[in-house]
Coordinates of C-alpha atoms and ligand atoms in Angstrom, one line a residue:
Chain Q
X1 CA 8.8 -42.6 21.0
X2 CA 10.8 -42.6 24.3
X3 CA 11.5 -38.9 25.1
X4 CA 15.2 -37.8 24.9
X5 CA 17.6 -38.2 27.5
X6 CA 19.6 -35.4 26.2
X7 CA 20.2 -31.8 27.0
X8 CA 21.1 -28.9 25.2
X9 CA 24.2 -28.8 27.4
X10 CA 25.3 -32.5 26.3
X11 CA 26.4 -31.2 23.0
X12 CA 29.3 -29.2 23.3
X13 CA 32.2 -29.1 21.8
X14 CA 34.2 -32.1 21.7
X15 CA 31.4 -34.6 22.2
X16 CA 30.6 -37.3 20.2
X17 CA 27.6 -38.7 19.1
X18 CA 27.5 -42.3 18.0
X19 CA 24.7 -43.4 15.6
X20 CA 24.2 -46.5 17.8
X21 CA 23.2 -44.9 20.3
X22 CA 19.6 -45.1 21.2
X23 CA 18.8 -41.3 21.1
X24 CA 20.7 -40.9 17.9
X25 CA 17.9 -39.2 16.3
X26 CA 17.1 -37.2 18.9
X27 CA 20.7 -35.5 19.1
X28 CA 20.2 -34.7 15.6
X29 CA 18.3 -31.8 16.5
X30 CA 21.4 -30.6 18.0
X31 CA 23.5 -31.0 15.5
X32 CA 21.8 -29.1 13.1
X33 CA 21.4 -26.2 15.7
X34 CA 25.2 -26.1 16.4
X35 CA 26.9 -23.0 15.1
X36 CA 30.2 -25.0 14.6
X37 CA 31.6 -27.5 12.3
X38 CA 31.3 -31.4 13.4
X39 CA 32.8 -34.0 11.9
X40 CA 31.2 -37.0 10.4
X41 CA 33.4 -40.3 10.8
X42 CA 31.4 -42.3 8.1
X43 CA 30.8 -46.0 8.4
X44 CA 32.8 -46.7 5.0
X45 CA 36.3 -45.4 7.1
X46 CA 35.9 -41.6 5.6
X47 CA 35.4 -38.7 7.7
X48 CA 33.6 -35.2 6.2
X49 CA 34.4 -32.1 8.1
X50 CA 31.6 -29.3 7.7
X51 CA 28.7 -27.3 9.1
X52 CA 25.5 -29.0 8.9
X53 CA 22.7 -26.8 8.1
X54 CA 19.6 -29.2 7.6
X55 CA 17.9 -32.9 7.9
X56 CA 15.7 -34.3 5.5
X57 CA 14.0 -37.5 5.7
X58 CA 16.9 -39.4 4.6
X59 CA 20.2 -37.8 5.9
X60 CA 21.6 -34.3 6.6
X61 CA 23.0 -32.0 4.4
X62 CA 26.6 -30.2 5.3
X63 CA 28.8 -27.6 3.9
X64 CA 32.2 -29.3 4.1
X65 CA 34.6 -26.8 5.0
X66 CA 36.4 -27.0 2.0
X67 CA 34.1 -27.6 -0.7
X68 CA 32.0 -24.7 -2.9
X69 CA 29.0 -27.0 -2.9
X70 CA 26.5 -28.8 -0.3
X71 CA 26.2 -32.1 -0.3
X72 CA 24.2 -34.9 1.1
X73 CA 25.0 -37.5 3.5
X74 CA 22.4 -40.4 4.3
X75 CA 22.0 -41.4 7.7
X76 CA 22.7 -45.2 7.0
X77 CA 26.2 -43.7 5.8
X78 CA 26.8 -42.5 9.7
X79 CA 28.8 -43.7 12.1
X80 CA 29.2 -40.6 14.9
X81 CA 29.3 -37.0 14.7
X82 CA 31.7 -35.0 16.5
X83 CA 31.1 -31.3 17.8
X84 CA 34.9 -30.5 16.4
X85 CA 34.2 -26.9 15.6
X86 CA 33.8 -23.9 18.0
X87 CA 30.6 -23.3 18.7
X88 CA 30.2 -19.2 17.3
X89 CA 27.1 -18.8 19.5
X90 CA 29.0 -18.6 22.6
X91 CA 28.1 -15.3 24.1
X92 CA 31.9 -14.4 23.7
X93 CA 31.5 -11.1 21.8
X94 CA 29.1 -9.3 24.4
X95 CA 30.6 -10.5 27.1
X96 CA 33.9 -8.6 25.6
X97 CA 32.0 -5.3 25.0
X98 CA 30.1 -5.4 28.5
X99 CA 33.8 -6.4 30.4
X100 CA 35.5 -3.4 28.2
X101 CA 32.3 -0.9 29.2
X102 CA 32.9 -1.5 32.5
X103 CA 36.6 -1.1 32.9
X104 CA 35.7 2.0 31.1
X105 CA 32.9 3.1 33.7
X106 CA 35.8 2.1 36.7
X107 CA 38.4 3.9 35.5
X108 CA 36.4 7.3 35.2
X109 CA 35.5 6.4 38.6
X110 CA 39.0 6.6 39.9
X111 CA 40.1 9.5 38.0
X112 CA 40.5 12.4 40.5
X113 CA 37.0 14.3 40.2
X114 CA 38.2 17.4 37.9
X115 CA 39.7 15.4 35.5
X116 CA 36.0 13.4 34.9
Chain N
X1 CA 9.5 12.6 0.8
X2 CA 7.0 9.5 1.7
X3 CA 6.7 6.5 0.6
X4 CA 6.1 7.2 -3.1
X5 CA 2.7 6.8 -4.6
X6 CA 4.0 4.0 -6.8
X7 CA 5.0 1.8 -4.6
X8 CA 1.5 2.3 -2.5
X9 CA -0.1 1.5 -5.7
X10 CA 2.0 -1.5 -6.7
X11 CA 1.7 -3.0 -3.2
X12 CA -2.3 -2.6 -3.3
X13 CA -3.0 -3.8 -6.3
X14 CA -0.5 -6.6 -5.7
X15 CA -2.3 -7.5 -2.5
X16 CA -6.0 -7.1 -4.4
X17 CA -4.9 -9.2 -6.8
X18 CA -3.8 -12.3 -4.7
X19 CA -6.8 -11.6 -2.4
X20 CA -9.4 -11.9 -6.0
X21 CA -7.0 -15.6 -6.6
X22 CA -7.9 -16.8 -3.4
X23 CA -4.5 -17.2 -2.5
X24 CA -4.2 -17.2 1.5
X25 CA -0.3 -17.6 1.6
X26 CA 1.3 -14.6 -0.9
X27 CA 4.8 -13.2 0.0
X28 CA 4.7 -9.6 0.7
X29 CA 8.3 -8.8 1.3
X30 CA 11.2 -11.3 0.2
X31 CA 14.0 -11.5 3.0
X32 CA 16.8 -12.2 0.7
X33 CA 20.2 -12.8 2.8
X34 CA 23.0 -12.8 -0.1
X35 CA 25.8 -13.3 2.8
X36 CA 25.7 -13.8 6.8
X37 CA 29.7 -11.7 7.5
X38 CA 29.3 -8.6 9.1
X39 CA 31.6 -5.8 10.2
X40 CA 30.0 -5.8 13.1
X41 CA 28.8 -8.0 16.2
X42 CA 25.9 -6.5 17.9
X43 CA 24.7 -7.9 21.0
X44 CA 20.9 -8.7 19.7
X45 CA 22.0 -10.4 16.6
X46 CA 21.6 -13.9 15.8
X47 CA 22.4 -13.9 12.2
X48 CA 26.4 -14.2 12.1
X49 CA 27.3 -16.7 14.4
X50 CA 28.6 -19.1 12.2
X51 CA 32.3 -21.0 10.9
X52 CA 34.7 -18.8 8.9
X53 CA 34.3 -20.7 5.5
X54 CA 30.3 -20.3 5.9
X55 CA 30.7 -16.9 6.6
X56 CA 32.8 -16.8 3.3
X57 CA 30.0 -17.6 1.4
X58 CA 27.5 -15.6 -0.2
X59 CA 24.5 -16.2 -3.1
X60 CA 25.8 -15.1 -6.1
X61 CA 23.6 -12.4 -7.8
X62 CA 22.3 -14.8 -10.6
X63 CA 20.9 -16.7 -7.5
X64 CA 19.5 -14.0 -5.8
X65 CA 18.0 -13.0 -9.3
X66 CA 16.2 -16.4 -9.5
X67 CA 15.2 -16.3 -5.8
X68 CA 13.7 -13.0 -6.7
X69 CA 11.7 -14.2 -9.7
X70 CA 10.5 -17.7 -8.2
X71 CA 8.9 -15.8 -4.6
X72 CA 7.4 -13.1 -7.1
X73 CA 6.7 -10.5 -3.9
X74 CA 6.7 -6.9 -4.8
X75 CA 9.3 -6.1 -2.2
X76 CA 12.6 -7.3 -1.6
X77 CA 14.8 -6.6 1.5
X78 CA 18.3 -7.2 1.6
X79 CA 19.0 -7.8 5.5
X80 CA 22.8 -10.3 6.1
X81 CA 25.5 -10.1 7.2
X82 CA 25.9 -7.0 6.0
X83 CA 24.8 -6.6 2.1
X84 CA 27.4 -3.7 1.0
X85 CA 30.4 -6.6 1.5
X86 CA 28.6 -8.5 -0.9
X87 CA 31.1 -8.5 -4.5
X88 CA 28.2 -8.7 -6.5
X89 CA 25.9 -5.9 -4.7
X90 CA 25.8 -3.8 -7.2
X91 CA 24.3 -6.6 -9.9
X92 CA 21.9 -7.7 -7.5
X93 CA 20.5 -4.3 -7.0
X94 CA 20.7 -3.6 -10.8
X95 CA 18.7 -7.2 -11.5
X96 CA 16.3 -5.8 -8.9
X97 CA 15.4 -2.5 -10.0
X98 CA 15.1 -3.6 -13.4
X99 CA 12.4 -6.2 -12.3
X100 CA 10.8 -3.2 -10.8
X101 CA 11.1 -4.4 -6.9
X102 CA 11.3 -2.3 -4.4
X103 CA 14.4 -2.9 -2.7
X104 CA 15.2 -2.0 1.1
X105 CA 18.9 -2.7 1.2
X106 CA 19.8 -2.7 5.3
X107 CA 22.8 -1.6 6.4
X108 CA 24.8 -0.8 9.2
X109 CA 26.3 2.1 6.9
X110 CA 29.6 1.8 7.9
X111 CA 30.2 1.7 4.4
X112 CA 27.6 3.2 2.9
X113 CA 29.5 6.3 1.7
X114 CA 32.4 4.8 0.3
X115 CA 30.1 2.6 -1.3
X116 CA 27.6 4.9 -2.9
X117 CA 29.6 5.2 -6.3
X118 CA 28.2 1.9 -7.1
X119 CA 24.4 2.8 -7.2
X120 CA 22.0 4.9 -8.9
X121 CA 19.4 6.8 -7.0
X122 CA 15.6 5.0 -8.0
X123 CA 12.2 5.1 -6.6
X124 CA 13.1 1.3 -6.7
X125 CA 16.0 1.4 -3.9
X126 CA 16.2 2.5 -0.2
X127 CA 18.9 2.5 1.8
X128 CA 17.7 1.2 5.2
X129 CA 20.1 1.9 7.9
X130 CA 20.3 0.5 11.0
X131 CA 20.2 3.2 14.2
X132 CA 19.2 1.6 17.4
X133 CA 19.0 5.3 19.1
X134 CA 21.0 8.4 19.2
X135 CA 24.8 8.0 19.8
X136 CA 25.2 6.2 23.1
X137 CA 22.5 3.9 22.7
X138 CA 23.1 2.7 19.5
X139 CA 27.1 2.3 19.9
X140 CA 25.7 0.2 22.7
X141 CA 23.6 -1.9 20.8
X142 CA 26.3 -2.4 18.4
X143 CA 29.2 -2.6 20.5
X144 CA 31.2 -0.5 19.1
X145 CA 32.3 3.2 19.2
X146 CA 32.0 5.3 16.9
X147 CA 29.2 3.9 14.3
X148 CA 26.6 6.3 15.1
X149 CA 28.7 8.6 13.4
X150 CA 29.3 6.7 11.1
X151 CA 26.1 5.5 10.1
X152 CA 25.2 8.8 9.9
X153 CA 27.8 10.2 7.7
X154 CA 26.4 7.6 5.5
X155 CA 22.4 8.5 5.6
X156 CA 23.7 12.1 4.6
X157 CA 25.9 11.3 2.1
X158 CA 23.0 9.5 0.8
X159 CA 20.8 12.3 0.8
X160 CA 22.4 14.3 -0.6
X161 CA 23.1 12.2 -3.8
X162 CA 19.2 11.8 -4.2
X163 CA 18.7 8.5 -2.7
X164 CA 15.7 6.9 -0.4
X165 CA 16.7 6.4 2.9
X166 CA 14.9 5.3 5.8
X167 CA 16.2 3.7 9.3
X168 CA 15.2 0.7 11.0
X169 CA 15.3 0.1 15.1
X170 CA 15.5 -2.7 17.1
X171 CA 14.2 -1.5 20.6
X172 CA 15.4 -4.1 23.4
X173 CA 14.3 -3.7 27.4
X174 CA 15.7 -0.6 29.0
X175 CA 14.9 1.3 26.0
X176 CA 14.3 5.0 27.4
X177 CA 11.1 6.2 25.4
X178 CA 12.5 10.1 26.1
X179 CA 15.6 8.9 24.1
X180 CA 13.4 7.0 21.6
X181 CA 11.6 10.1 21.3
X182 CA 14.4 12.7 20.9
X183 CA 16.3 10.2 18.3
X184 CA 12.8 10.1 16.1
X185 CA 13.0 13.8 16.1
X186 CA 16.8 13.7 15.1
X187 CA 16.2 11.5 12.3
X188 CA 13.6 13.6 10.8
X189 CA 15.7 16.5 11.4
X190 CA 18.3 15.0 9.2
X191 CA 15.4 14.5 6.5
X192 CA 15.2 10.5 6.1
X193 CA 11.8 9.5 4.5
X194 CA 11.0 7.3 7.3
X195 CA 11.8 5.4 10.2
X196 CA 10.9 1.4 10.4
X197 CA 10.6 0.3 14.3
X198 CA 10.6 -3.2 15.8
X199 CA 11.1 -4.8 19.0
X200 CA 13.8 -7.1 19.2
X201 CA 13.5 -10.9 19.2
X202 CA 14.9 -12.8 21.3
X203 CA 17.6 -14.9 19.0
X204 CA 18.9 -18.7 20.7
X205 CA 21.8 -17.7 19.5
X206 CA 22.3 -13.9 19.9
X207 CA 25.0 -12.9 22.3
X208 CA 22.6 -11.5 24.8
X209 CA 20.0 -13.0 26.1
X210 CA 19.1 -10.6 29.0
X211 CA 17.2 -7.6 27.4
X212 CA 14.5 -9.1 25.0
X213 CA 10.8 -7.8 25.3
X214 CA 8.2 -9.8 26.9
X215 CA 4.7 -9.3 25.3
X216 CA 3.5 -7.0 27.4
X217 CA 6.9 -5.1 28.2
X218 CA 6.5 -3.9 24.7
X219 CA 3.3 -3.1 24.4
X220 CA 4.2 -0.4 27.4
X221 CA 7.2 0.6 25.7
X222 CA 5.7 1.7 22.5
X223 CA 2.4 3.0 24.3
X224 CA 5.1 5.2 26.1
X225 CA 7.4 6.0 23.1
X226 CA 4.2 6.3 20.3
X227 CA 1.2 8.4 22.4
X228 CA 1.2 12.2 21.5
X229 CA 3.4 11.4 18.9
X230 CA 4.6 14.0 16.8
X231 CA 2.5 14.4 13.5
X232 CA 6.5 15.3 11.9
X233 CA 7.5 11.7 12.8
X234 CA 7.2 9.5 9.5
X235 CA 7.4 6.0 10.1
X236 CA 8.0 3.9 6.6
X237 CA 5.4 0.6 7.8
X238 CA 1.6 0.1 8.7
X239 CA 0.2 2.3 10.8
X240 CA -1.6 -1.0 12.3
X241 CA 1.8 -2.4 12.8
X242 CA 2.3 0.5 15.4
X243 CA -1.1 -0.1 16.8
X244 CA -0.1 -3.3 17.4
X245 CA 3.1 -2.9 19.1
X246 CA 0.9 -0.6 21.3
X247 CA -1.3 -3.0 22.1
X248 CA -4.1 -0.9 20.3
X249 CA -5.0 -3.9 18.0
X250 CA -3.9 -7.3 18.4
X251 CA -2.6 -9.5 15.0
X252 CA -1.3 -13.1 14.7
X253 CA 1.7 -13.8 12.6
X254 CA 1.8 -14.3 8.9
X255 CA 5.2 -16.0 8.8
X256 CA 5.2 -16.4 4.7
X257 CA 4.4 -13.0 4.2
X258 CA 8.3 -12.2 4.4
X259 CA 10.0 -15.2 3.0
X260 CA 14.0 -15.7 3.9
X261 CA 16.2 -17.0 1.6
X262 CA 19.8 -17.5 1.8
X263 CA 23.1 -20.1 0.8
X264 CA 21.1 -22.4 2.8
X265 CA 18.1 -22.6 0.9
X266 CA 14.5 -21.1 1.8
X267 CA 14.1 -21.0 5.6
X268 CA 11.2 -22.5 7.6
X269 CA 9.0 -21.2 8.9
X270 CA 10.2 -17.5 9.2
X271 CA 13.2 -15.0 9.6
X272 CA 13.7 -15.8 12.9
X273 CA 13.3 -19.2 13.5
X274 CA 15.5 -22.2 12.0
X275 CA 13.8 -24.9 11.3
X276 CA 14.9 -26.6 8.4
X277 CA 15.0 -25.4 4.6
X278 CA 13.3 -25.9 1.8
X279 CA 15.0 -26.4 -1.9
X280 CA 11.9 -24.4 -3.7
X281 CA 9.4 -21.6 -2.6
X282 CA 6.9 -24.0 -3.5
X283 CA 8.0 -26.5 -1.2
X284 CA 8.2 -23.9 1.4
X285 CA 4.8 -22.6 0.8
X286 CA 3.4 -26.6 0.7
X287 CA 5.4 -28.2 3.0
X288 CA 5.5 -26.0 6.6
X289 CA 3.2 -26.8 9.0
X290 CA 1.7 -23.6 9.4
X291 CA -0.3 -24.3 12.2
X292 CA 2.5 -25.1 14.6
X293 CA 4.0 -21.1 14.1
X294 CA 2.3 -17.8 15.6
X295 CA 1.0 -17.0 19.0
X296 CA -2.5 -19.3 18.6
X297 CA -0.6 -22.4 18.1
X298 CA 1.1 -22.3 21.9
X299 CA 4.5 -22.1 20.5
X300 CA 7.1 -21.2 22.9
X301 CA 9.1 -19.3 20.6
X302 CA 6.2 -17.4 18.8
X303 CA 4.5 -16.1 21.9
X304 CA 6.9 -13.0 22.9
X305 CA 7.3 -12.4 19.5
X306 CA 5.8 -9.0 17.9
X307 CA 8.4 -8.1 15.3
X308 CA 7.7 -7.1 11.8
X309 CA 8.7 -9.6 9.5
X310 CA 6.1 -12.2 11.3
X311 CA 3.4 -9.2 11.8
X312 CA 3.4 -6.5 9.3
X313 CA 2.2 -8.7 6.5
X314 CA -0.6 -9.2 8.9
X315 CA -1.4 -5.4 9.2
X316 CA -1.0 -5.2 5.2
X317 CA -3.3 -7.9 4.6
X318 CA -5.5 -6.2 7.2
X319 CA -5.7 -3.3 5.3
X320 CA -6.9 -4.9 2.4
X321 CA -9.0 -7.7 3.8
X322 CA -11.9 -5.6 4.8
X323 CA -13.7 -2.0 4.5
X324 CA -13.2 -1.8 8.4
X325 CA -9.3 -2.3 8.0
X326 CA -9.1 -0.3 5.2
X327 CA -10.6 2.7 6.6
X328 CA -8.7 1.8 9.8
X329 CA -5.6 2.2 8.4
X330 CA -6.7 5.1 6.0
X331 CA -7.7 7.0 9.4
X332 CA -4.5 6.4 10.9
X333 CA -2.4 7.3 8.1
X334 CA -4.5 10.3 8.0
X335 CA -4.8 11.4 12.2
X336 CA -1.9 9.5 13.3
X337 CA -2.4 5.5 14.5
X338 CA -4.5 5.1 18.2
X339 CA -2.1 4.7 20.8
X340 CA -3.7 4.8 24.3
X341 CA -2.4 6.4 27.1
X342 CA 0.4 4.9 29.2
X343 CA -0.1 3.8 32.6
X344 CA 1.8 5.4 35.2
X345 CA 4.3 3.5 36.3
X346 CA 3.1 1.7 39.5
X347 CA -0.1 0.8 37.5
X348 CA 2.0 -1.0 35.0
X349 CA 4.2 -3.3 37.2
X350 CA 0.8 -4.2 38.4
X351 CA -0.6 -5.0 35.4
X352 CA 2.1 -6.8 34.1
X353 CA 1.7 -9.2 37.1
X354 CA -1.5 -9.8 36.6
X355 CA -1.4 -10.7 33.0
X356 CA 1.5 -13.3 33.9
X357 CA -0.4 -14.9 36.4
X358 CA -3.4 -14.9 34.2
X359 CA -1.4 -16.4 31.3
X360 CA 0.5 -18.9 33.9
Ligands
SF4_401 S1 24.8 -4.9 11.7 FE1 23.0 -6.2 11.4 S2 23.9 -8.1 10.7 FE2 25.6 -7.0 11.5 S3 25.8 -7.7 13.5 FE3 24.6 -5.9 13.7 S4 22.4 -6.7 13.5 FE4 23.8 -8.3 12.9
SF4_402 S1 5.6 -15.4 15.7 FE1 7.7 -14.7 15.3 S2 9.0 -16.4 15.6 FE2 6.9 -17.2 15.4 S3 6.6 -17.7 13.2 FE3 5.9 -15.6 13.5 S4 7.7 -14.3 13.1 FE4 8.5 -16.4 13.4

């Protein structure tokens, strides 16, 4: 097989993944490792908004956001997959807690030195 | 109080028993994940980054019961998300302890003593709570104020109602081994049975990814925090674990030893890794390709790794897979496990240069 002409940094939110193209597969693998919803437009006009959590042989399998169960979807039933969701793995919550520490660590540095 | 007798004896005889079957791949510990939400967000953690409505979900306790009874380990931990937000934590705990598992329920204990109503001090249940360090280093690790006092409110709330408690730390680079030190001595102070340590690993999708261990890195950091140790420091895992971290002994992973299960099924290959699911425990067991997981098989991800889940079952089956481990780990329980000295300090940035270069 061809190797991949993908990154890691091509699938971000917003982009779209067409199952004609030739690194379809491929992309998969990113799909599945997104921590955010996509959404499948499906080649039958439908489109199924959820977070994909595994491929078998045959398709992937996606919690659709507003549905108790899994279900199925084969890969023949694919048309493109878009990175809709936010992607939760985005460094955001550390960066806030290392960005309030040192605000914290500056403003004890300009307090006048008896009151540190 | 140790680790009681029973559960010594139950995990021996478990272990025996699978060893006279012949079976090479037996679960040791199952990682059952009933939810992935958290009240919290540490900065190591790879476990709740997910979409609202998945983080809604959780494995109701009838599922949990039948994960339980299809892996058929001895030992259950209840790791998330955060298990005491679970509605149904209190059935899954009761199914538990009356299938005789010992349960390690891990918590962040924020609301551990508002939830302690619900329980009923066993030999069966341990409350394993999370402490990264004394106060400033684990509010760091957490990123929030306030929760080592919190946490700790909790273990002696729990301590005071009877119950098993232990605490399990993540150690991450820049861990002081001083502070390490003084916080083992706290936590014996405050009279949990044990402590549980592991290096941290380093999570794709934890928020950061500057301050996981290399290899070597932690072998130096537990040398440093583990030699001369105190013979009143109780640690609630193999002695050969520690070795290991120490780079006394060297282990390769056992990635089904602590099997993961959760809303999405059971997880290949290990706790740490995401690499598809299986529907059954069977399929799990039949269908991984072992051989591509551990340090041996040249794995990027696997060759950093030293944490417990992949490399205590190791030590365990050590212990029982020979008359050399056994009395290896019967010594050690006994005199304390081998840690060598430290290197001083411009020894070691040497040596850790070489070894990359070497490895390069
Ligand atoms: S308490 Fe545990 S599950 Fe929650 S964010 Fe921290 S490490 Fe993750
Ligand atoms: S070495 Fe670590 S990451 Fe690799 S399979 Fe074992 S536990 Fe998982």
């Amino acid at each position: 097989m061809a190797s991949s002409t993908h990154t890691s940094e091509d699938f971000i939110q917003g982009r779209i993944l067409k199952s004609s193209e030739p690194d379809f597969f491929e992309g998969l693998k990113a799909v599945v490792d997104y921590r955010g919803d996509v959404t499948l437009s499906l080649v039958d006009g439908n489109t199924v908004e959820g977070y994909i959590y595994n491929q078998s042989l045959s398709g992937l399998e996606i919690f659709p956001k507003n549905s108790p169960r899994a279900i199925s979807i084969n890969f023949k039933e694919i048309d493109s997959i878009q990175f809709s969701g936010e992607d939760t793995a985005n460094g955001k919550t550390f960066d806030d807690w290392t960005k309030k520490k040192e605000a914290e660590k500056v403003a004890i540095k300009a307090q006048p030195i008896e009151m540190a | 109080m140790g680790v009681p007798v029973s559960q010594m004896w139950t995990v021996a005889s478990y272990v025996i028993k699978q060893k006279l079957k012949g079976n090479k791949r037996y679960p040791l510990v199952l990682m059952l994940e009933p939810l992935f939400r958290c009240n919290l967000s540490c900065a190591g953690c790879g476990k709740i980054q997910y979409p609202d409505h998945i983080l809604k979900r959780v494995l109701s306790a009838e599922q949990c019961l039948a994960a339980t009874d299809e892996c058929g380990a001895p030992m259950v931990s209840i790791p998330g998300g955060e298990p005491l937000l679970h509605p149904e934590i209190k059935q899954i705990v009761e199914g538990l302890v009356a299938r005789k598992k010992y349960i390690y329920l891990c918590t962040n204990a924020i609301l551990l003593q508002s939830k302690l109503h619900l329980f009923k001090p066993s030999k069966y249940l341990t409350f394993s709570v999370h402490m990264d360090g004394l106060q400033h280093e684990h509010d760091e690790a957490v990123c929030r104020d306030g929760v080592y006092e919190k946490a700790l409110g909790g273990i002696k709330a729990a301590l005071k109602e009877g119950f098993r408690v232990t605490t399990n730390t993540t150690l991450f680079d820049g861990a002081q081994p001083e502070r390490a030190r003084e916080f083992f001595d706290e936590m014996m102070k405050v009279g949990v049975e044990g402590m549980m340590v592991s290096p941290g690993y380093s999570y794709s999708k934890a928020p950061d990814q500057k301050h996981f261990l290399g290899r070597q890195k932690t072998n130096q950091l537990f040398k440093k925090i583990l030699f001369d140790g105190k013979r009143s420091w109780k640690f609630n895992q193999s002695p050969l674990f520690l070795e290991f971290l120490a780079g006394t002994r060297d282990f390769e992973c056992t990635p089904w030893g602590n099997p993961t299960y959760n809303i999405f099924g059971w997880q290949k290959p290990c706790y740490l890794l995401q690499e598809g699911y299986a529907a059954t425990f069977k399929e799990l067991i039949s269908d991984t390709t072992w051989e591509n997981y551990g340090r041996k098989s040249g794995n990027a991800a696997c060759q950093d790794c030293m944490v417990h889940c992949g490399h205590e079952p190791t030590a365990v089956d050590h212990t029982f897979g020979s008359w050399n481990g056994f009395w290896s780990t019967v010594k050690a329980t006994i005199a304390g496990p081998k840690i060598l000295k430290p290197a001083p300090e411009s020894f070691e940035a040497m040596e850790i240069t070489e070894k990359k270069v070497v490895n390069g």
